JSON list of C-alpha atoms in Angstrom, two decimals:
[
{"chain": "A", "resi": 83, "resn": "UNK", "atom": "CA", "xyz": [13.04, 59.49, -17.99]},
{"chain": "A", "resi": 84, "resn": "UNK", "atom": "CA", "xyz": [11.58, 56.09, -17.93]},
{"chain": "A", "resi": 85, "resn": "UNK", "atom": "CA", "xyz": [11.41, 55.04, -21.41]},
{"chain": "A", "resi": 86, "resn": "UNK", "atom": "CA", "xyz": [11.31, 57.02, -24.74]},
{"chain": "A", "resi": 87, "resn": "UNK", "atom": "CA", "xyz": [10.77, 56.23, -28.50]},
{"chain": "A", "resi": 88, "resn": "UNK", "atom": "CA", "xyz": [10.48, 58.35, -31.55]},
{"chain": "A", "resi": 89, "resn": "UNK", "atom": "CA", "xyz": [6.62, 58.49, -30.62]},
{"chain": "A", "resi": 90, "resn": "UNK", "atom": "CA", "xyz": [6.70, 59.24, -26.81]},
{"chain": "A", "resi": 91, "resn": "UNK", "atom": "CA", "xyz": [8.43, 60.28, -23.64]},
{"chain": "A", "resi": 92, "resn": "UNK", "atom": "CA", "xyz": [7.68, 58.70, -19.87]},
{"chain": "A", "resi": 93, "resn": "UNK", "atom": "CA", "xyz": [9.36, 60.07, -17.28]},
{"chain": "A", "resi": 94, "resn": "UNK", "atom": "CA", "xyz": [8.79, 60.30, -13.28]},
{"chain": "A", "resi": 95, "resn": "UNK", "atom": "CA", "xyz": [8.47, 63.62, -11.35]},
{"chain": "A", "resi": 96, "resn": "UNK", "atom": "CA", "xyz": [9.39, 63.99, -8.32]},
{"chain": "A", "resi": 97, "resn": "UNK", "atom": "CA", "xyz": [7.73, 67.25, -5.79]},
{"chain": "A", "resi": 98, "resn": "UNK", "atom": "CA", "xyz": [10.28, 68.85, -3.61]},
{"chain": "A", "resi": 99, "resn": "UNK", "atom": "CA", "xyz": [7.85, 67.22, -0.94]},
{"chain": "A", "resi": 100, "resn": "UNK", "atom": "CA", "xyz": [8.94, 63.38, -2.17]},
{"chain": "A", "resi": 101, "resn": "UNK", "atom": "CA", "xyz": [5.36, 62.58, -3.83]},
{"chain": "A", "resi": 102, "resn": "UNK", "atom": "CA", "xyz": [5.73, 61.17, -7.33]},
{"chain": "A", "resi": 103, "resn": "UNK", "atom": "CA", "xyz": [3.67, 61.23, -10.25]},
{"chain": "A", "resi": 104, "resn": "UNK", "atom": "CA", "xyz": [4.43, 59.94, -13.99]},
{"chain": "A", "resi": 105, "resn": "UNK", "atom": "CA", "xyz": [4.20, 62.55, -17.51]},
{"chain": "A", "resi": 106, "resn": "UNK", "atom": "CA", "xyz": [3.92, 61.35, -20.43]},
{"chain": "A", "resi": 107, "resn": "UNK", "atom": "CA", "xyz": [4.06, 63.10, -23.84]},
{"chain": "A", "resi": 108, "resn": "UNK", "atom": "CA", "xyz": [2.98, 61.58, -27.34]},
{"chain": "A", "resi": 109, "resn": "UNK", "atom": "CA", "xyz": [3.38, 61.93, -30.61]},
{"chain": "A", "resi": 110, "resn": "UNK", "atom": "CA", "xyz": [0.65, 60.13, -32.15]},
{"chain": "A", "resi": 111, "resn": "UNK", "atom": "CA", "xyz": [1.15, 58.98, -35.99]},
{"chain": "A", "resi": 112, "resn": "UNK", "atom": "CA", "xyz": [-0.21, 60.50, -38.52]},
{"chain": "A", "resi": 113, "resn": "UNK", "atom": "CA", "xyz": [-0.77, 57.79, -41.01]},
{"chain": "A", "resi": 114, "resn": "UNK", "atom": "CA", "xyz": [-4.38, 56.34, -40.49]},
{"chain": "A", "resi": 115, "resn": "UNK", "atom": "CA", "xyz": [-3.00, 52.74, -40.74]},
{"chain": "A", "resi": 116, "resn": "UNK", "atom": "CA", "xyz": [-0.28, 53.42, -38.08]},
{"chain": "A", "resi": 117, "resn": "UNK", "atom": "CA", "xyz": [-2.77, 55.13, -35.36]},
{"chain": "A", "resi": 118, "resn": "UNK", "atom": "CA", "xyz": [-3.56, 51.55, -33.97]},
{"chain": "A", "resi": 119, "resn": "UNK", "atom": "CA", "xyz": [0.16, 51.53, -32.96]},
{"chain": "A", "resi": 120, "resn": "UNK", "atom": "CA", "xyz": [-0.16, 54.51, -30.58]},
{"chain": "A", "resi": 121, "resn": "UNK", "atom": "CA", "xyz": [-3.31, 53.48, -29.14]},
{"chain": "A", "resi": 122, "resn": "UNK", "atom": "CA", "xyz": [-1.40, 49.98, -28.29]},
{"chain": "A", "resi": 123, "resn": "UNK", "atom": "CA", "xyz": [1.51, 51.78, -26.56]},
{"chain": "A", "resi": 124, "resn": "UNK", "atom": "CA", "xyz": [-0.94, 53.74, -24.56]},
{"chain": "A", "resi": 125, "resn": "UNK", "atom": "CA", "xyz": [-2.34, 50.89, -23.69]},
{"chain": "A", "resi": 126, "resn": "UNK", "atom": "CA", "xyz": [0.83, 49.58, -22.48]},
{"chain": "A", "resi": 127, "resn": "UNK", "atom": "CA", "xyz": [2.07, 52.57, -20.89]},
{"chain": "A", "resi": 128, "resn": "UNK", "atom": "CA", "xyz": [-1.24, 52.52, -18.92]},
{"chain": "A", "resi": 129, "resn": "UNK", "atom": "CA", "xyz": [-0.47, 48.72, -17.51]},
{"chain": "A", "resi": 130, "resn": "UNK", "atom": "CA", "xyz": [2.32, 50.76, -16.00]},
{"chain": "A", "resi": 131, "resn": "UNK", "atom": "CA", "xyz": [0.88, 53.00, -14.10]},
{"chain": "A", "resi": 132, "resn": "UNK", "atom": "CA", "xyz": [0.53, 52.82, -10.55]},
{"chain": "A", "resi": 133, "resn": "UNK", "atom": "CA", "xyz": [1.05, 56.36, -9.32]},
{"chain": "A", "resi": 134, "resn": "UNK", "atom": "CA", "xyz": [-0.93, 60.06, -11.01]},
{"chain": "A", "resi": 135, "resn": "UNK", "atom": "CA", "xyz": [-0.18, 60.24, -14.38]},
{"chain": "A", "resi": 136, "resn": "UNK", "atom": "CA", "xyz": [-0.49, 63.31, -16.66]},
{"chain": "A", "resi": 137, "resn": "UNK", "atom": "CA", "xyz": [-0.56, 62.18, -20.40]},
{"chain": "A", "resi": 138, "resn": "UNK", "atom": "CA", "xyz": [-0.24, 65.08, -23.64]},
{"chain": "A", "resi": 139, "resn": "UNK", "atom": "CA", "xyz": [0.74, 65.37, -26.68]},
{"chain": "A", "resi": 140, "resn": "UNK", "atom": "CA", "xyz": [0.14, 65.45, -30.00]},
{"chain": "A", "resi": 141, "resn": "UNK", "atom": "CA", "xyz": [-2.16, 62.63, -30.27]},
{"chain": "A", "resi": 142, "resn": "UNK", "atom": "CA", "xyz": [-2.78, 63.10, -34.10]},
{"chain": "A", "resi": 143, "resn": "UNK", "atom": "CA", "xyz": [-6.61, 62.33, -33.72]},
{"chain": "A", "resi": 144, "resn": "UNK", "atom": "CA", "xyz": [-10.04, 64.02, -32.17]},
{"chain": "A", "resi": 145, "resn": "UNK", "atom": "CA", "xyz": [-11.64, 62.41, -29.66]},
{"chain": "A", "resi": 146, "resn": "UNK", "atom": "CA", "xyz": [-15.47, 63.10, -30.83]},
{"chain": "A", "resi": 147, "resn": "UNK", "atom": "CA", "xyz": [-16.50, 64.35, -34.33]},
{"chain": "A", "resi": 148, "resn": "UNK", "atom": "CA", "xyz": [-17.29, 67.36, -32.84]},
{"chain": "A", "resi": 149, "resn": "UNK", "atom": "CA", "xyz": [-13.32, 68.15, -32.41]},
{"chain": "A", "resi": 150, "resn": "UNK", "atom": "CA", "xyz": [-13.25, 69.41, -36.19]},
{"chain": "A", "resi": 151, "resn": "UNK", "atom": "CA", "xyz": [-14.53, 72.46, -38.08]},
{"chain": "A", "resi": 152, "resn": "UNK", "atom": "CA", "xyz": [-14.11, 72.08, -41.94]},
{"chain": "A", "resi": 153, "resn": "UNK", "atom": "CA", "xyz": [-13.02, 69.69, -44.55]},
{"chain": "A", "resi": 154, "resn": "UNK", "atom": "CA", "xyz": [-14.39, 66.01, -44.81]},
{"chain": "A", "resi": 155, "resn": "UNK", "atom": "CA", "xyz": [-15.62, 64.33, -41.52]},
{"chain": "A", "resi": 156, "resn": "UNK", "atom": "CA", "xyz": [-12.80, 62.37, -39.78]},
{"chain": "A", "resi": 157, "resn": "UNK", "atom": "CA", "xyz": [-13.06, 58.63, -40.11]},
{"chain": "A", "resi": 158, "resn": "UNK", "atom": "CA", "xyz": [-15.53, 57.60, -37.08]},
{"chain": "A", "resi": 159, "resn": "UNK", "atom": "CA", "xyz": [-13.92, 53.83, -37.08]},
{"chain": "A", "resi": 160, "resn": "UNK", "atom": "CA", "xyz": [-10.34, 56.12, -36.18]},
{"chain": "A", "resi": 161, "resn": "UNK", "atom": "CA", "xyz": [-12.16, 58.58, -34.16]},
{"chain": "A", "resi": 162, "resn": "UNK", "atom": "CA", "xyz": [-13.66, 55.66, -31.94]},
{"chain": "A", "resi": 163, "resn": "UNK", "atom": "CA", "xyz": [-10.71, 53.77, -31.34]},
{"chain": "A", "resi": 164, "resn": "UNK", "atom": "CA", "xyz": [-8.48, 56.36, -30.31]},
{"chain": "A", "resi": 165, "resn": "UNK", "atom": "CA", "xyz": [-11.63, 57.22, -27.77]},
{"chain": "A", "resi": 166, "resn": "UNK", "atom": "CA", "xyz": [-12.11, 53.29, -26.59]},
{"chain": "A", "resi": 167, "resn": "UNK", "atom": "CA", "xyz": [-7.92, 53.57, -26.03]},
{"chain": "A", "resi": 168, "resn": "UNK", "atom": "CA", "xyz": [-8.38, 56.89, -23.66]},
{"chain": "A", "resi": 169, "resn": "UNK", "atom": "CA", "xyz": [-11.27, 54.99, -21.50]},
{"chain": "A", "resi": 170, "resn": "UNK", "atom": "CA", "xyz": [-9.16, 51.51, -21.87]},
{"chain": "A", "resi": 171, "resn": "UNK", "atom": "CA", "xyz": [-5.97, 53.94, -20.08]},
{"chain": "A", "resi": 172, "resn": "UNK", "atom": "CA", "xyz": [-8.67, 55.43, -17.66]},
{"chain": "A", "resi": 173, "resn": "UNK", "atom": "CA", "xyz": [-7.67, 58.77, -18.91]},
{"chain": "A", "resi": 174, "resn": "UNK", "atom": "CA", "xyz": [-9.86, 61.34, -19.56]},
{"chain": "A", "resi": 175, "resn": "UNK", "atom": "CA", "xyz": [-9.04, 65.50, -20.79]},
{"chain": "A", "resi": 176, "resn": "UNK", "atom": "CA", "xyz": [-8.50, 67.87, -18.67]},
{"chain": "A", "resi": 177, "resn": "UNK", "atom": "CA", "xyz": [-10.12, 70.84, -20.95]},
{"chain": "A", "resi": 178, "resn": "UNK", "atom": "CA", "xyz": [-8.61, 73.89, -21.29]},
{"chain": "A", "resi": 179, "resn": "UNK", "atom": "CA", "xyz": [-8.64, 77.64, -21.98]},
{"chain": "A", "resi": 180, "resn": "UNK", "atom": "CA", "xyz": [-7.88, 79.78, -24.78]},
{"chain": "A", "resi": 181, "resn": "UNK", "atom": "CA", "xyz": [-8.76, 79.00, -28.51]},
{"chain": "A", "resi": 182, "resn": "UNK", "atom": "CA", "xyz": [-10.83, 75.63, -28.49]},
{"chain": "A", "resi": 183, "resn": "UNK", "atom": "CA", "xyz": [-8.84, 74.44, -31.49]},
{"chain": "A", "resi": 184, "resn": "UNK", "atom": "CA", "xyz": [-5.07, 73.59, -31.29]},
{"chain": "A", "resi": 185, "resn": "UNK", "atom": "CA", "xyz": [-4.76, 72.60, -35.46]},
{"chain": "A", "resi": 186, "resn": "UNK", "atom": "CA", "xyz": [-5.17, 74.30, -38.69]},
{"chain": "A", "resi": 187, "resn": "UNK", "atom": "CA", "xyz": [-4.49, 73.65, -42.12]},
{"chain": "A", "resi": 188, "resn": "UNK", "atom": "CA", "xyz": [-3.50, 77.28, -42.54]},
{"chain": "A", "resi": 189, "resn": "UNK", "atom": "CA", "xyz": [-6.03, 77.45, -45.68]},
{"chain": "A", "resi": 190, "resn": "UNK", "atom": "CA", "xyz": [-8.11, 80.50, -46.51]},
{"chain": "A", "resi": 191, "resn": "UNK", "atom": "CA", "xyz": [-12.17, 80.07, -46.86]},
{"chain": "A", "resi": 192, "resn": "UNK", "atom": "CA", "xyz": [-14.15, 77.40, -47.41]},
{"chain": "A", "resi": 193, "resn": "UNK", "atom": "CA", "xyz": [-10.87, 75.20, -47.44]},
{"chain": "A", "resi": 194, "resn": "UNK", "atom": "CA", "xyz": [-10.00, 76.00, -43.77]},
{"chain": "A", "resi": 195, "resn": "UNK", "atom": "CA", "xyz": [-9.53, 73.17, -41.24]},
{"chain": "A", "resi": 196, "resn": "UNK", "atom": "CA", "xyz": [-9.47, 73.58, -37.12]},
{"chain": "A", "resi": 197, "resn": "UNK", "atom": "CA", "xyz": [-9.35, 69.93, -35.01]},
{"chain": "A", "resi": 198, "resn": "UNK", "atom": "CA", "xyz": [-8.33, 69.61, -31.49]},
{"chain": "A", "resi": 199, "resn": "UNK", "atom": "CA", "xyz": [-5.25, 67.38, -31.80]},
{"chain": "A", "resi": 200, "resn": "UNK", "atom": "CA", "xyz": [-3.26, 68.37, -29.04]},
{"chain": "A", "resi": 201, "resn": "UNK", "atom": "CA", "xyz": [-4.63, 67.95, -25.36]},
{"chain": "A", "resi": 202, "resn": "UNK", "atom": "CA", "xyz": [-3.38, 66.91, -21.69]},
{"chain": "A", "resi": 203, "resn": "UNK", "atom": "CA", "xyz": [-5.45, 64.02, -20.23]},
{"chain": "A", "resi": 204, "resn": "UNK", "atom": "CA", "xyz": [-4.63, 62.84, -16.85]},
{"chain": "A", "resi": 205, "resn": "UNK", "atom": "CA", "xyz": [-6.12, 59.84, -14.82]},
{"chain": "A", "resi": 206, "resn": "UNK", "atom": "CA", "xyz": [-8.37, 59.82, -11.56]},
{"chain": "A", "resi": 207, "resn": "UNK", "atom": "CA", "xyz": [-5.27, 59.92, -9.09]},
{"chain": "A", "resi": 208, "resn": "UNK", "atom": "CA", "xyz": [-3.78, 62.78, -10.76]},
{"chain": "A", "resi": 209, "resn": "UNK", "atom": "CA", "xyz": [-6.78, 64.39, -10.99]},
{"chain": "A", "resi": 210, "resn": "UNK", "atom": "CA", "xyz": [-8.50, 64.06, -7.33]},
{"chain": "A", "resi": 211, "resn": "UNK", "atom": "CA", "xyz": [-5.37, 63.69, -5.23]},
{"chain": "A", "resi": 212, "resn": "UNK", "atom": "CA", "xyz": [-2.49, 65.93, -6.01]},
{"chain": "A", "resi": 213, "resn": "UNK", "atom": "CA", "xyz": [-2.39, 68.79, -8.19]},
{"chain": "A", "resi": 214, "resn": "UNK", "atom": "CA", "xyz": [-4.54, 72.17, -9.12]},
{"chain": "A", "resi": 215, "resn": "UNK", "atom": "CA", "xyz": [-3.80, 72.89, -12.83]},
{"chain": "A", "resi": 216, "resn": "UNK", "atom": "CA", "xyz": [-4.95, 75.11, -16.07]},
{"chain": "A", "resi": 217, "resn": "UNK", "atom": "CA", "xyz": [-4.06, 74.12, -19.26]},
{"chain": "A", "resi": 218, "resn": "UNK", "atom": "CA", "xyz": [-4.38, 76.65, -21.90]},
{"chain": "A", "resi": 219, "resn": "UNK", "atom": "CA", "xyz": [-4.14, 76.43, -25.60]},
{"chain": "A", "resi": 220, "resn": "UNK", "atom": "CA", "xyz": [-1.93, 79.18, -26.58]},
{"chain": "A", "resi": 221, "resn": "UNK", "atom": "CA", "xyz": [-1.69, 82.27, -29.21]},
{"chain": "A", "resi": 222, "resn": "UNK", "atom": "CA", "xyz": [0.66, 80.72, -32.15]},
{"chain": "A", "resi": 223, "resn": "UNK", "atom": "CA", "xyz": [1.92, 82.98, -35.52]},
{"chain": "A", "resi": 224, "resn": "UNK", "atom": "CA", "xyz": [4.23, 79.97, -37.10]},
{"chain": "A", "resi": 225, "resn": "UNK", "atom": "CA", "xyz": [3.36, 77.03, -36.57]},
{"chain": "A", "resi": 226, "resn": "UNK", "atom": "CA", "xyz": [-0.32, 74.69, -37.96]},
{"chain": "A", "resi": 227, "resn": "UNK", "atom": "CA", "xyz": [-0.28, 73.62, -34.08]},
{"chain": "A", "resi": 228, "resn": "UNK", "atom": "CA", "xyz": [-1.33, 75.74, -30.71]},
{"chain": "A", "resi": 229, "resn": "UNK", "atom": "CA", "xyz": [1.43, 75.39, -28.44]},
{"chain": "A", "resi": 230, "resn": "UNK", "atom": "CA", "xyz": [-0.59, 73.60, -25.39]},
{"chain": "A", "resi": 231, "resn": "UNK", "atom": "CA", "xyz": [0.80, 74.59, -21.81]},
{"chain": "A", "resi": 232, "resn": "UNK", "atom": "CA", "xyz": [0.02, 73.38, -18.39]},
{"chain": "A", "resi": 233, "resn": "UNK", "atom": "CA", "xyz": [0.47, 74.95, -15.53]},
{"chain": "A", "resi": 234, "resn": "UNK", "atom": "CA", "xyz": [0.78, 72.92, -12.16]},
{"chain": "A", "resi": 235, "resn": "UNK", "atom": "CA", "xyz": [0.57, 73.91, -8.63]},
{"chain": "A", "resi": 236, "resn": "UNK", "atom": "CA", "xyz": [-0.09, 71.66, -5.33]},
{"chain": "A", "resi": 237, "resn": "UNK", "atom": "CA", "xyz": [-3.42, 71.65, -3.76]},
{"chain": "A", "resi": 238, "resn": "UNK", "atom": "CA", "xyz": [-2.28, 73.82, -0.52]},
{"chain": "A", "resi": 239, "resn": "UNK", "atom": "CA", "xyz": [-0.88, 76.51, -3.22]},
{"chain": "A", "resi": 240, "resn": "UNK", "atom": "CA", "xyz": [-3.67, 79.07, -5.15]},
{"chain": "A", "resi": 241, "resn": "UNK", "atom": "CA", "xyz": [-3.16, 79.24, -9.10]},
{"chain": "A", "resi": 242, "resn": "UNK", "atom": "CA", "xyz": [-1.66, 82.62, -9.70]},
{"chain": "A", "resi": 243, "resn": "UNK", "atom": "CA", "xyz": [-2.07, 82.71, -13.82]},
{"chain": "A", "resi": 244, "resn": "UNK", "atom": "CA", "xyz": [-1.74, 86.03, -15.15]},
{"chain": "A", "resi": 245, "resn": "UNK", "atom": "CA", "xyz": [-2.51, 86.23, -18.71]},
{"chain": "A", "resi": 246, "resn": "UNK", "atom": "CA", "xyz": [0.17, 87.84, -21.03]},
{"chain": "A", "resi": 247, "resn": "UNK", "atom": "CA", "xyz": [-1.21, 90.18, -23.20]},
{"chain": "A", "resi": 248, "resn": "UNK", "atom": "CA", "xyz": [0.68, 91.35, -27.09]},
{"chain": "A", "resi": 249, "resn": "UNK", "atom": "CA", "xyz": [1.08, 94.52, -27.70]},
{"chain": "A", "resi": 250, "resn": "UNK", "atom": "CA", "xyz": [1.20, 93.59, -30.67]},
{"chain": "A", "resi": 251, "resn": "UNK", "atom": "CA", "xyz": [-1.66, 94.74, -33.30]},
{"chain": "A", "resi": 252, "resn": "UNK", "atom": "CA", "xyz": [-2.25, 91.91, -36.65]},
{"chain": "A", "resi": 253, "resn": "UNK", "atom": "CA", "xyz": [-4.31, 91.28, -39.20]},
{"chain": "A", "resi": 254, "resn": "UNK", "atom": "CA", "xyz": [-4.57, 88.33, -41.24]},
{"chain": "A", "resi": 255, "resn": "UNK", "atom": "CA", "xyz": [-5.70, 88.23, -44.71]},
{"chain": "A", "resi": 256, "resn": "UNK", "atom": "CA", "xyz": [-7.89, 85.96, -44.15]},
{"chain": "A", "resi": 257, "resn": "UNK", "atom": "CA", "xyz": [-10.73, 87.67, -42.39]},
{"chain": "A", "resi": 258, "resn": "UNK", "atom": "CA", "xyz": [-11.08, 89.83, -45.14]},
{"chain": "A", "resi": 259, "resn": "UNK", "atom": "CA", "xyz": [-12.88, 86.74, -46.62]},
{"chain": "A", "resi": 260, "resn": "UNK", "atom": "CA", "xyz": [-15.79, 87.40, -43.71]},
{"chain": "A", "resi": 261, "resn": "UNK", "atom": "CA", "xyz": [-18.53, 89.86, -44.24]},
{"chain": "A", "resi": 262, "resn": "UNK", "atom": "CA", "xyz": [-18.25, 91.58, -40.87]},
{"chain": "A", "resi": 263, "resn": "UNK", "atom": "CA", "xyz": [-14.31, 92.12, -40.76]},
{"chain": "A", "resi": 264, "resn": "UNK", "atom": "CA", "xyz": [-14.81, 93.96, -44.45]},
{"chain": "A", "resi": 265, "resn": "UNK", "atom": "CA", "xyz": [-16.50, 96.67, -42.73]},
{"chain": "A", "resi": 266, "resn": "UNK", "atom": "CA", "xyz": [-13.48, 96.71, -39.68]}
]
């Protein structure tokens, strides 16, 4: 570990085979007039970085307006800053599999909320010279956030990802609200 804060943890990794590479993982804030704060440390954290770097986290904002279903639009001043910040770091998102959305405001109907809040972003080095990877946004019962999960895996090495299926059989109230479940 590099350096840490309440709002963030950089650290260096080191392969078995000596290369290095840098993580990062963020906790964006959630106030609207404290976001500028966490695009300023990324900023920062970016002047830093020489070597691949893999950045995630909570980042407690979408990236386009597109990332939310529901609710009032998101504030496009907020929405572009945090974006101008991810080019300014020369990050970009990696994507990822499983349900698109990794938020909810665990409403019912019309009231329901999904945003893409949580992502991995990584910059060009990381990205073209070292590693195969597949993040995945995973199944959650708990918590309002999708437990995000990368898997990485040297070039030379094929990505073995088996997905895990539940046994388990749920419903949730909720989709009793749509038409088509009522008849299920």
């Amino acid at each position: 570990i590099t350096s840490y804060s309440n709002h963030y943890i950089d650290a260096e990794i080191q392969n078995a085979n000596g290369r290095s590479w840098r993580c990062t993982g963020i906790y964006g804030h959630p106030e609207a007039n404290q976001k500028k704060h966490t695009w300023t440390l990324l900023r920062r954290l970016a002047d830093l970085v020489v070597s691949p770097w893999l950045c995630f986290g909570d980042f407690n904002e979408v990236l386009n307006l597109n990332e939310k279903m529901g609710g009032l639009d998101r504030n496009a001043r907020m929405v572009a800053d945090f974006r101008e910040s991810v080019k300014d770091c020369k990050l970009e998102d990696v994507g990822c599999r499983g349900h698109h959305f990794t938020w909810s405001n665990r409403r019912f109907g019309p009231h329901y909320i999904e945003e893409i809040l949580d992502r991995f972003m990584c910059n060009q080095k990381w990205r073209a010279e070292f590693y195969d990877w597949l993040a995945t946004n995973l199944i959650h019962w708990e918590s309002n956030h999708c437990p995000i999960m990368m898997v990485v895996q040297n070039r030379q090495i094929s990505l073995n990802y088996e997905k895990r299926s539940f046994n388990r059989i749920h419903y949730e109230d909720m989709w009793s609200l749509y038409d088509e479940c009522k008849n299920i």
